[in-house]
Coordinates of C-alpha atoms in Angstrom, one line a residue:
X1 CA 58.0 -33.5 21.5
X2 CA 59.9 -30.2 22.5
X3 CA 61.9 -28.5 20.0
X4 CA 65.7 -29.3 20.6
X5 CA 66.4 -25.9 21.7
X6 CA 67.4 -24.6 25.5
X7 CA 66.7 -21.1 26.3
X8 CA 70.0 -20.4 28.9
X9 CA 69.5 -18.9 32.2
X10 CA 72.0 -15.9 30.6
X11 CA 69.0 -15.8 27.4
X12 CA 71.3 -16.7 24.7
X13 CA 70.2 -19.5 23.0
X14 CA 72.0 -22.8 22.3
X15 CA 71.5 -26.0 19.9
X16 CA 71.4 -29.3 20.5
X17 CA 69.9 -32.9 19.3
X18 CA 66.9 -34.5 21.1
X19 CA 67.3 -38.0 23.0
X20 CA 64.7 -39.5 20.5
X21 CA 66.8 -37.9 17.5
X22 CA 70.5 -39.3 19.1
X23 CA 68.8 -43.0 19.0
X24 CA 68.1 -42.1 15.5
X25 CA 72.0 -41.8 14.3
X26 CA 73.6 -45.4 12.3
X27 CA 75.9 -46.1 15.3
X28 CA 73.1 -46.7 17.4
X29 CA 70.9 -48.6 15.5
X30 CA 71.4 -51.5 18.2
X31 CA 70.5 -49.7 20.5
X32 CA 67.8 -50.0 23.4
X33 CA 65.6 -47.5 25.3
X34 CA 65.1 -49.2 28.5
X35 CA 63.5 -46.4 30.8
X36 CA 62.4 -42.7 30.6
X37 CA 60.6 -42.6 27.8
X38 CA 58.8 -39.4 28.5
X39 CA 62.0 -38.0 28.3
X40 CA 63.0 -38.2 24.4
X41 CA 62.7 -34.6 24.0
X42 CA 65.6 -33.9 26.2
X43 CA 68.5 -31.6 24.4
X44 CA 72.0 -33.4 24.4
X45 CA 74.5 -30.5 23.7
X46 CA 77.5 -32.4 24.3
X47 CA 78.6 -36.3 25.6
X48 CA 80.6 -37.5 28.6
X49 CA 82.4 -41.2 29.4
X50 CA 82.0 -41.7 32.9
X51 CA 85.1 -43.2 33.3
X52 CA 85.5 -42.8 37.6
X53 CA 82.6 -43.5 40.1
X54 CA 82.7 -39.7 41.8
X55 CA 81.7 -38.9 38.1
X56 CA 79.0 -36.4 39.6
X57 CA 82.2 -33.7 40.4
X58 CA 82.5 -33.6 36.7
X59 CA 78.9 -33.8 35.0
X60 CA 77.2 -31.0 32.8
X61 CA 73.2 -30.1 31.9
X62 CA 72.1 -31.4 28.4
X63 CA 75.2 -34.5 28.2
X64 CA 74.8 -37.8 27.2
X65 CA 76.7 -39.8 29.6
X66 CA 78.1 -43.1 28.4
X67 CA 79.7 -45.7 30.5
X68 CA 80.7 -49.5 30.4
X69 CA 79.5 -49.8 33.6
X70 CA 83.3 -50.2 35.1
X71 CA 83.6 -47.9 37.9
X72 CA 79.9 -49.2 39.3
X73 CA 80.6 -52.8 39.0
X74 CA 81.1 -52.9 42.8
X75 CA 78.2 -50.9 44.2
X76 CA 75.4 -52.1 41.7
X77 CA 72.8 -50.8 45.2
X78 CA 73.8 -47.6 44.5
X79 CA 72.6 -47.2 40.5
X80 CA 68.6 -45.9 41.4
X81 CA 70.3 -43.0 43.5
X82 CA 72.6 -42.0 40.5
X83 CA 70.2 -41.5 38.5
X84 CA 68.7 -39.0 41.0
X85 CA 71.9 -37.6 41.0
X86 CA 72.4 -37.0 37.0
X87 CA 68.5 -35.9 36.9
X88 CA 68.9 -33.0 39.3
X89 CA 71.8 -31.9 37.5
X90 CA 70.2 -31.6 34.2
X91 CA 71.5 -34.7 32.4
X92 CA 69.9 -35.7 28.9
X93 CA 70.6 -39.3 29.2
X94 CA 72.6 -42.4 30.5
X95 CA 73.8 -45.3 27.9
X96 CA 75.1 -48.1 29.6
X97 CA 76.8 -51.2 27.7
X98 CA 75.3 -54.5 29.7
X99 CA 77.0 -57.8 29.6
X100 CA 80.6 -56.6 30.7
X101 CA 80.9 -55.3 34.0
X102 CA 76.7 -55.1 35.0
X103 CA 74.8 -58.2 33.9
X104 CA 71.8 -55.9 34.6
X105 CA 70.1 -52.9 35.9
X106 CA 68.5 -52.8 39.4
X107 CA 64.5 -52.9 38.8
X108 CA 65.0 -49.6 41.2
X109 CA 67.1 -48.0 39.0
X110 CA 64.9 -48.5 36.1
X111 CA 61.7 -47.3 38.0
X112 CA 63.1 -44.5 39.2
X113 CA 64.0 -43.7 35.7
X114 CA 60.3 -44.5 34.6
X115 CA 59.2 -41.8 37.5
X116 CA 61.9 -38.9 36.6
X117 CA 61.1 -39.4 32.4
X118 CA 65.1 -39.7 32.4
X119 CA 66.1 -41.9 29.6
X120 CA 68.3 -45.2 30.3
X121 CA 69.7 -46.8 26.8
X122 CA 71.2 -50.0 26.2
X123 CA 74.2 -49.3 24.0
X124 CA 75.4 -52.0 21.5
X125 CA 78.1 -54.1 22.2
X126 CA 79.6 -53.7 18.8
X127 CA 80.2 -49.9 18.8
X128 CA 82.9 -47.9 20.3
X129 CA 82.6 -44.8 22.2
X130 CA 84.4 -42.9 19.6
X131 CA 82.2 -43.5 16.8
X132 CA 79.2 -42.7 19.1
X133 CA 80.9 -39.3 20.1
X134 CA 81.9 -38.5 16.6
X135 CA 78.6 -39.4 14.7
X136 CA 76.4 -37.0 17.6
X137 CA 78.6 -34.4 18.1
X138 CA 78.5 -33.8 14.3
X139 CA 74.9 -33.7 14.2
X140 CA 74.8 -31.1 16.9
X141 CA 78.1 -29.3 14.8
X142 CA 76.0 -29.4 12.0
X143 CA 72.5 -28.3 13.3
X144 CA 74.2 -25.3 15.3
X145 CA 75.8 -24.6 12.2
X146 CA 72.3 -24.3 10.1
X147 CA 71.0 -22.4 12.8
X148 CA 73.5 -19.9 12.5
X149 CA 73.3 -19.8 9.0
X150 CA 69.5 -19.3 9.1
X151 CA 69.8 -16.6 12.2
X152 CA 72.4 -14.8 9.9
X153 CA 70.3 -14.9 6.9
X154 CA 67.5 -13.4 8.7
X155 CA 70.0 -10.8 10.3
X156 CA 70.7 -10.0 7.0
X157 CA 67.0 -9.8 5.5
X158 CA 66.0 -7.6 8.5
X159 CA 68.8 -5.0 7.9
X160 CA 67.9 -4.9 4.3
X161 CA 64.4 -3.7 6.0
X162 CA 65.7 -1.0 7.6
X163 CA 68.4 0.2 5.3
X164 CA 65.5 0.3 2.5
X165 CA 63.6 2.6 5.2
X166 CA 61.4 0.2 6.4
X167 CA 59.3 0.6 9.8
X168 CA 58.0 -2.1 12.1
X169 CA 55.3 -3.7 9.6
X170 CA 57.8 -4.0 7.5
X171 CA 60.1 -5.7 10.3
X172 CA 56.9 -7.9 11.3
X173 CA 55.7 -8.9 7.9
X174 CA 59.5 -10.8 7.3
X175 CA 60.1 -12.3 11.2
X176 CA 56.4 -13.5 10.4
X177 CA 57.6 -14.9 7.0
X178 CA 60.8 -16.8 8.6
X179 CA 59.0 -17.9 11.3
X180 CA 55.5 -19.0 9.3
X181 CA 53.7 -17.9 12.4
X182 CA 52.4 -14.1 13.7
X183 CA 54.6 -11.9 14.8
X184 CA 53.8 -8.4 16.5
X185 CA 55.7 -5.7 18.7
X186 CA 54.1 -4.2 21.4
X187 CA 55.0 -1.1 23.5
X188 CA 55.7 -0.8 27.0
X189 CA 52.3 -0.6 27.8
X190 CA 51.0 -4.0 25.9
X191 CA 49.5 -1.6 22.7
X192 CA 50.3 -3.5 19.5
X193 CA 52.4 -0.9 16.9
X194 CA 52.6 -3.5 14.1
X195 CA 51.7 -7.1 13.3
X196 CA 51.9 -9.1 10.5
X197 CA 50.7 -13.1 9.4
X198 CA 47.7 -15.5 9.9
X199 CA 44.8 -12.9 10.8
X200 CA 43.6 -15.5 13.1
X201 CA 46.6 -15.5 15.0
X202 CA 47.3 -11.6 15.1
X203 CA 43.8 -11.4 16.7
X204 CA 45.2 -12.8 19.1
X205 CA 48.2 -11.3 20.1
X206 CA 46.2 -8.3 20.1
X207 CA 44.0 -9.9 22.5
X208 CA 46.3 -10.9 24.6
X209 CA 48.8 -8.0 24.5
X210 CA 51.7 -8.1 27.4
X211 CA 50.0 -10.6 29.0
X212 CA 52.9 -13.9 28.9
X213 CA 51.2 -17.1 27.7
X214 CA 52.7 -20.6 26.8
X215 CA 51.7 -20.4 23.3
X216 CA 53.9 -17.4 23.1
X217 CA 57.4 -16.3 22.1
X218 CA 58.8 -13.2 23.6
X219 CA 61.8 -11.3 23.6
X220 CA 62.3 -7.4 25.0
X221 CA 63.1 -4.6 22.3
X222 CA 65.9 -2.6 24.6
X223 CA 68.0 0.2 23.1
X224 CA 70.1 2.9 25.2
X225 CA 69.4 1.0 28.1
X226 CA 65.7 2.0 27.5
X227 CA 63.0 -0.7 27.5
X228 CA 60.8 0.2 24.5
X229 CA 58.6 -2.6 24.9
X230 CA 58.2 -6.3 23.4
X231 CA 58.0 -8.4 20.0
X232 CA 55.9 -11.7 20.3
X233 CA 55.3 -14.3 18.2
X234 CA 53.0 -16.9 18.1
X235 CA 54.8 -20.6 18.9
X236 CA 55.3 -22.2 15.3
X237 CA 53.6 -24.4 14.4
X238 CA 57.3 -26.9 13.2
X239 CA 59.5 -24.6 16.1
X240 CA 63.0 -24.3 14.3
X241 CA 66.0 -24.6 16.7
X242 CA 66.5 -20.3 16.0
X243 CA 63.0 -19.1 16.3
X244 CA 64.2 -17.3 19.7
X245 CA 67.3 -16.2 18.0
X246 CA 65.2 -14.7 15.1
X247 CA 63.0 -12.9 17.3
X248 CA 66.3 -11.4 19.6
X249 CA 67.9 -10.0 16.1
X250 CA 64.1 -8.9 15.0
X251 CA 63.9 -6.8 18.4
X252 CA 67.4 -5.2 18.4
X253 CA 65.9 -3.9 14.6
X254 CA 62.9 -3.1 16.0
X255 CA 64.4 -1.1 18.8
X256 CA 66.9 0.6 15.6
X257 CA 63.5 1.3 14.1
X258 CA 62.3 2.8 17.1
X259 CA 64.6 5.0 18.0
X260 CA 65.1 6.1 14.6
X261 CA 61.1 7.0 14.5
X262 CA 61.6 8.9 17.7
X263 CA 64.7 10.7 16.2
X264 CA 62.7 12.1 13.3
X265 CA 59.7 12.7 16.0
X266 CA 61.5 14.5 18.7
X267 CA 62.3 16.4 15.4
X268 CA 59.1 17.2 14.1
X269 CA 57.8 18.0 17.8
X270 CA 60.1 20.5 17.9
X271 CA 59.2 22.1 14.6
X272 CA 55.5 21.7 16.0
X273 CA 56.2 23.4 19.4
X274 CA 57.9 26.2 17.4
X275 CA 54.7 26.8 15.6
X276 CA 52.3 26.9 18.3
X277 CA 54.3 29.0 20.7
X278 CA 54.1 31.5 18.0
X279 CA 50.9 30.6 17.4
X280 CA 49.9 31.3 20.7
X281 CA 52.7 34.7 21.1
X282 CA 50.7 36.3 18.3
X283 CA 53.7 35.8 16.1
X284 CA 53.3 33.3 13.8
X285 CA 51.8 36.0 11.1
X286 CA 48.4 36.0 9.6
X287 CA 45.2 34.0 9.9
X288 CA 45.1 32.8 7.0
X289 CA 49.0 31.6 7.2
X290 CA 48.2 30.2 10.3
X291 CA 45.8 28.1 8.9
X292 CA 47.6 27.2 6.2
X293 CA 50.1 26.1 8.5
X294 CA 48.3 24.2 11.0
X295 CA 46.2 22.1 8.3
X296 CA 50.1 20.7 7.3
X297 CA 50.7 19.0 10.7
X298 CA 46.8 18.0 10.8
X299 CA 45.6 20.8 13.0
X300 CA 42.5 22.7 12.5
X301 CA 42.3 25.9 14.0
X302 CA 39.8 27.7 12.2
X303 CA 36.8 26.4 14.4
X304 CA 35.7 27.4 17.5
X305 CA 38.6 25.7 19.8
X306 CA 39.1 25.7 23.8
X307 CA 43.2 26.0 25.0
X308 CA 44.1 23.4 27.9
X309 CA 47.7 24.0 29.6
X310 CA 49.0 21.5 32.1
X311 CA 51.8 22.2 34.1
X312 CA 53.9 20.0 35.8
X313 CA 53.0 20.4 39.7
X314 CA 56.2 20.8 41.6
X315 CA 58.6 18.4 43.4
X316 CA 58.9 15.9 40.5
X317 CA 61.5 15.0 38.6
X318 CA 60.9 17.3 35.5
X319 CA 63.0 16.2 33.0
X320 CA 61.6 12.6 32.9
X321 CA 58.2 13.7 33.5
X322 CA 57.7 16.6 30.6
X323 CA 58.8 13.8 28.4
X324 CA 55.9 11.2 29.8
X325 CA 53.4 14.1 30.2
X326 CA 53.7 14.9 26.1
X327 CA 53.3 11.2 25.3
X328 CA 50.0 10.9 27.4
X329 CA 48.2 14.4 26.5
X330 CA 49.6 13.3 22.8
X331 CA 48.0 9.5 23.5
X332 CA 44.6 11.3 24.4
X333 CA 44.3 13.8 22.0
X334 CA 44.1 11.4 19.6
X335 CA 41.3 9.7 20.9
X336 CA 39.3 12.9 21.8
X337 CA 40.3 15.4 18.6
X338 CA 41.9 13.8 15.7
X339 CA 42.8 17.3 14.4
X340 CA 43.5 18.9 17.6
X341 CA 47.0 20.6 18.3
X342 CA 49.3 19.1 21.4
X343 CA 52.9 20.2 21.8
X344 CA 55.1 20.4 24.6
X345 CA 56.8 23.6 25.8
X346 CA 60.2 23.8 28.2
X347 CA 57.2 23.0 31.5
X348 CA 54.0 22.5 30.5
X349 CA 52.1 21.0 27.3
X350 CA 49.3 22.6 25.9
X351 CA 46.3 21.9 23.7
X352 CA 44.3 23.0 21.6
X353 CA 41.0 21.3 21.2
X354 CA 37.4 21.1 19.9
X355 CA 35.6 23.7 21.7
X356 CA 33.0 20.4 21.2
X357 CA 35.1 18.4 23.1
X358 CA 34.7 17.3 27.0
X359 CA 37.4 19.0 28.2
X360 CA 37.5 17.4 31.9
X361 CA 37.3 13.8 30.4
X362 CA 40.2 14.6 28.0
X363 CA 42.2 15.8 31.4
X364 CA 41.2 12.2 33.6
X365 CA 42.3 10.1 30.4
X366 CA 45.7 12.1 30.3
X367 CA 45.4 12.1 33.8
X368 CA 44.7 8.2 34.4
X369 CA 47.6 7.3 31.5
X370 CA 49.8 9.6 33.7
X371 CA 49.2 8.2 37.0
X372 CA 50.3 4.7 35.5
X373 CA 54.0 5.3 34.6
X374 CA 55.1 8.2 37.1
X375 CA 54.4 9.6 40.9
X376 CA 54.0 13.3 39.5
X377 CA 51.0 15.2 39.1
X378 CA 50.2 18.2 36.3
X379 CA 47.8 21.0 36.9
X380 CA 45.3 21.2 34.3
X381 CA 43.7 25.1 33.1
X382 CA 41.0 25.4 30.2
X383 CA 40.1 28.4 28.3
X384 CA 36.8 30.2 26.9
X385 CA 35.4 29.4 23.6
X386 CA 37.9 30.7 21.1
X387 CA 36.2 31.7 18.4
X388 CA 39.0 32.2 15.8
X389 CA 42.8 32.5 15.3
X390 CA 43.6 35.9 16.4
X391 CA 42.0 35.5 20.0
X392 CA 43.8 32.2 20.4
X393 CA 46.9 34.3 22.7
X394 CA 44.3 35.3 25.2
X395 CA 42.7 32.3 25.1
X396 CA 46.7 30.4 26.1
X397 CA 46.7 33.3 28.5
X398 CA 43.2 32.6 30.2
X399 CA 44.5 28.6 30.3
X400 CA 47.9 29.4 32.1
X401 CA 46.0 31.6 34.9
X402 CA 43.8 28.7 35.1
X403 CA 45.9 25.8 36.1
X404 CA 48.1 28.0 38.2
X405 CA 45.0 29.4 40.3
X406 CA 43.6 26.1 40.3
X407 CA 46.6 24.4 41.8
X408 CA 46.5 27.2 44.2
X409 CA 43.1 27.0 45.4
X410 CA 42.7 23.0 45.3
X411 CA 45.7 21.4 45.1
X412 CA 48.1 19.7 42.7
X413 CA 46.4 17.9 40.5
X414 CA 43.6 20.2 40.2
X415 CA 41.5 20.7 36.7
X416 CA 39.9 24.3 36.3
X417 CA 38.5 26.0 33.7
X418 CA 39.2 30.3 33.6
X419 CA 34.6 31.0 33.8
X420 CA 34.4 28.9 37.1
X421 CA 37.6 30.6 39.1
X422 CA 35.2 33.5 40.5
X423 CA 36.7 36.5 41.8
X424 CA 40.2 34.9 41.2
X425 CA 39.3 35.4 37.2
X426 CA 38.6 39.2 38.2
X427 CA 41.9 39.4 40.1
X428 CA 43.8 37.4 37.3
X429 CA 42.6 39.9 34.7
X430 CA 45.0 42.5 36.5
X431 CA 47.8 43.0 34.4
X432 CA 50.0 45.1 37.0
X433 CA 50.5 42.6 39.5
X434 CA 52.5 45.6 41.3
X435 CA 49.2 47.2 42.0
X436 CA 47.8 44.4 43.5
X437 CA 50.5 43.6 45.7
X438 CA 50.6 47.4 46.9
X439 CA 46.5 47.0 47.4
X440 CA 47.8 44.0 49.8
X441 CA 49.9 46.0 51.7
X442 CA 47.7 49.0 52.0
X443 CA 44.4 47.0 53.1
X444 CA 46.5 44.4 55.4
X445 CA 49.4 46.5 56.6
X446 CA 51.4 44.7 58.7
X447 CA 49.9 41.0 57.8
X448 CA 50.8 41.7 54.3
X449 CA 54.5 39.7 55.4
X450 CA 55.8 36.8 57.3
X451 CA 58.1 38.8 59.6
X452 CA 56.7 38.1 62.2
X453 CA 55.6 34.7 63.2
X454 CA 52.1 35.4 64.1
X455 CA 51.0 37.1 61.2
X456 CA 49.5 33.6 59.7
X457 CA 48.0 32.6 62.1
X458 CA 46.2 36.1 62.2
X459 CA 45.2 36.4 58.8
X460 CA 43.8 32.7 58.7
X461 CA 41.5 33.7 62.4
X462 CA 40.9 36.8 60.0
X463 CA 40.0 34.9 57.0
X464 CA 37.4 32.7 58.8
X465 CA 36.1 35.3 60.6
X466 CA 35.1 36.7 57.2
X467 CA 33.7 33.0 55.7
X468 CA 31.3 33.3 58.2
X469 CA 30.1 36.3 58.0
X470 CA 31.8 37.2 61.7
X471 CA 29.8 34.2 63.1
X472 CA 32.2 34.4 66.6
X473 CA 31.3 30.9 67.8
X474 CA 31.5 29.2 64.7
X475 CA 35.2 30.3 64.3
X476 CA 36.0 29.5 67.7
X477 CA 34.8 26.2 66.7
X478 CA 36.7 26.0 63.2
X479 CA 39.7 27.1 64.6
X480 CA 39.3 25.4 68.1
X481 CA 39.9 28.5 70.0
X482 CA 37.9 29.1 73.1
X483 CA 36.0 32.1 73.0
X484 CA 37.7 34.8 74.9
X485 CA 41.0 33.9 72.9
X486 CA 38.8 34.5 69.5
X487 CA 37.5 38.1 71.5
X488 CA 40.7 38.8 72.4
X489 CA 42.5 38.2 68.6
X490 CA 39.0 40.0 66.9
X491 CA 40.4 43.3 69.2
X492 CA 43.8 42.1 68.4
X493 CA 42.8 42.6 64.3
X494 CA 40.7 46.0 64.7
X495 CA 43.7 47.5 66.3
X496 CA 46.0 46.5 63.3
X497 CA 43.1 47.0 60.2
X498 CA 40.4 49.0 61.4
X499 CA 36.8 48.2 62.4
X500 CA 36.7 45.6 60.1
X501 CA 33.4 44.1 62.4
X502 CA 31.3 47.3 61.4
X503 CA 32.7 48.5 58.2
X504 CA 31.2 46.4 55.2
X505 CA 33.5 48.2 53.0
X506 CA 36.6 47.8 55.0
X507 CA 35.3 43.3 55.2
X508 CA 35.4 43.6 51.1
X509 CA 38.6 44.9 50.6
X510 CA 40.7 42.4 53.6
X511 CA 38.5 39.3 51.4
X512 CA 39.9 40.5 48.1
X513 CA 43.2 41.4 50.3
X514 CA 43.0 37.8 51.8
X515 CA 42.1 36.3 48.0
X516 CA 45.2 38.6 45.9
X517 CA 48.0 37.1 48.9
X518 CA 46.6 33.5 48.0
X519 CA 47.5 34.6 43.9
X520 CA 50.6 35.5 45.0
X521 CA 53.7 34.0 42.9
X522 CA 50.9 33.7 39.9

């Protein structure tokens, strides 16, 4: 049998008595179940006389409809359709007093009871409608009230929780307690964060995780309009008429307990950014302070470490995504480098790992946990060896150059480390960018700028030109030009940069030209 509790359509929950309990109650000890006996577990929540034969207009789910059978006494054919009628709007019962006005019920009417599970009861003669009301609609009076009593002493229990500082496994451990069952709250992405009761059953919710199953209670933990994830609890094994309304009061703690953990973590990220963006400025003092440091937030920076940066790729909606890109690299890190550094800076996050460590796996995992939750992408760069504390600035430095000339040369999304960028690294290493805008302008002259319309097309027939190695028919095939209109832009180029298709020299400088203008905005 079904605990006597409805879960509303609005997910409040409400009280009632079961069918089976109602025929239970002194005033109807006389009285006879005479169909629908599958359906004993339905909730009665409040009684009806029927009293008129349109009685339909005026019917609510989870009544108990009693009738002399007065207003049907004339249209007795019509009894196996009404109670279609009160089964499709949700009725718990009818009880019907024979003898008076209906000798009998119609053998349709009963088998269409049989075939719904709807209950039919024979009510005794002897008892009035008024003591039946009064005795039922006390016991529901009286079993909402001890739900609400126990919902309120659980309220209070789980604020005593968190006002003692308590976290979730202390929240768990006393919903598990009132409820005699398993309890656990998961985040938004089904990970358990805490569980408490019967080992058996925490094993599994933790094998199930988000998934919904029957044997299951959930509820949502929302705060600030923000869906932090779920608590679930294993189905009791005696359900109580509250267990829902325990859990609901158990998640709006939960979601206080959360947001109050994020409070003190947003926080202590700060503090932890702070550090390493002096750490990584040359500004945070000494080595051995550094250390010193670093070993209180659970950092170890004395080994030989490699520095990742990703940057948010552009066209996304920052804000929102800095946030999830700190939690995922953070996420990762863990799994990779327990004592690896991760903090999150006003556009980027960056890392400090395990020279050890596979950088590219650590960048799909954040990647992959990324992907799932957002439609940005970050750039990822990666760092040589740094060997101690003092080199860890150029080491940051190397990083940064390599996301950004990564993104530039494959892509958003790209992963590159600063050894494998080629001449880029060489070009990067230039700290007067000024110089190697005015070696731009000097070797490419007028293609140097967008004035004029042509000029990309002209540097890209330039730029393949020089791929392979002034191979004129394979350009013309690259660029799907016909031949004499590659000739004629070749002699179109020589006249603008020189004889670029004799002088070797002259071909180096227009690739490193071509290679600087790509860098450009780096």
């Amino acid at each position: 049998m079904e605990p006597p509790v409805r879960l509303a359509s609005t997910g409040t929950i409400t009280h009632g008595v079961a069918v089976g309990e109602v025929l239970g109650a002194s005033t109807l000890a006389g009285a006879r179940l005479l169909a629908g006996g599958r359906g004993l577990g339905r909730i009665v929540q409040r009684l009806n006389v029927m009293e008129v034969p349109d009685i339909l207009a005026w019917v609510k789910p989870n009544e108990l409809l009693l009738t002399t059978g007065y207003p049907l006494r004339n249209t007795p054919q019509s009894l196996d359709r009404l109670v279609s009628d009160l089964d499709e709007r949700g009725l718990a019962a009818l009880g019907i007093k024979l003898g008076r006005y209906l000798d009998r019920l119609p053998e349709e009417m009963v088998e269409q009871a049989d075939r719904l599970g709807f209950p039919l009861i024979q009510l005794p003669e002897d008892v009035g409608f008024d003591d039946i009301l009064n005795q039922v609609l006390t016991d529901i009076l009286n079993r909402q009230a001890a739900a609400l009593a126990r919902a309120e002493e659980a309220h209070r229990a789980l604020v005593q929780v968190v006002l003692a500082g308590g976290g979730l496994g202390e929240v768990t451990e006393e919903v598990a307690g009132l409820l005699g069952a398993a309890v656990a709250v998961l985040d938004g992405a089904g990970q358990v964060l805490a569980a408490a009761g019967p080992a058996e059953q925490v094993a599994g919710l933790r094998a199930s995780g988000a998934r919904d199953r029957g044997e299951h209670l959930f509820v949502p933990v929302v705060a600030g309009g923000h869906h932090h994830g779920r608590i679930v609890a294993c189905a009791p094994p005696r359900p109580g008429e509250n267990d829902i309304g325990i859990l609901e009061r158990a998640a709006t703690v939960a979601a206080l307990v959360i947001t109050r953990q994020e409070a003190v973590n947003a926080v202590e990220s700060k503090y932890r950014a702070d550090f390493l963006r002096d750490v990584l400025t040359g500004r945070a003092g000494s080595a051995e302070r550094v250390a010193a440091r670093a070993r209180a937030f659970g950092w170890d920076l004395r080994r030989p470490v490699t520095v990742l940066v990703a940057e948010l790729d552009p066209d996304g909606d920052e804000r929102v995504a800095q946030d999830r890109l700190v939690t995922c690299w953070t996420s990762a890190m863990r799994r990779h480098d327990g004592h690896g550094a991760v903090a999150g800076f006003s556009h980027e996050v960056v890392a400090v790992v395990d020279a050890a460590v596979d950088t590219t796996r650590l960048a799909r995992d954040a990647v992959a946990a990324f992907a799932e939750c957002l439609p940005a992408t970050f750039s990822t760069g990666a760092s040589r060896t740094a060997a101690g504390i003092e080199v860890l600035p150029e080491a940051y430095g190397q990083a940064v150059k390599a996301a950004r000339v990564g993104r530039q040369l494959h892509g958003p999304g790209a992963v590159a480390h600063f050894d494998q960028l080629g001449v880029y690294r060489l070009l990067s290493l230039v700290s007067d960018t000024e110089e190697l805008h005015a070696f731009v302008r000097e070797t490419l002259g007028p293609l140097a700028s967008d004035t004029d319309a042509d000029n990309g097309d002209l540097r890209r027939t330039l730029q393949v030109l020089l791929e392979t190695n002034l191979n004129v028919a394979e350009t013309a095939r690259r660029l799907h030009f016909h031949y004499n209109t590659l000739r004629y832009r070749i002699g179109k180029l020589e006249r603008m940069l020189g004889d670029f298709t004799e002088d070797a020299h002259l071909r180096l400088n227009l690739t490193l030209a071509l290679h600087v203008l790509r860098m450009r905005g780096i």
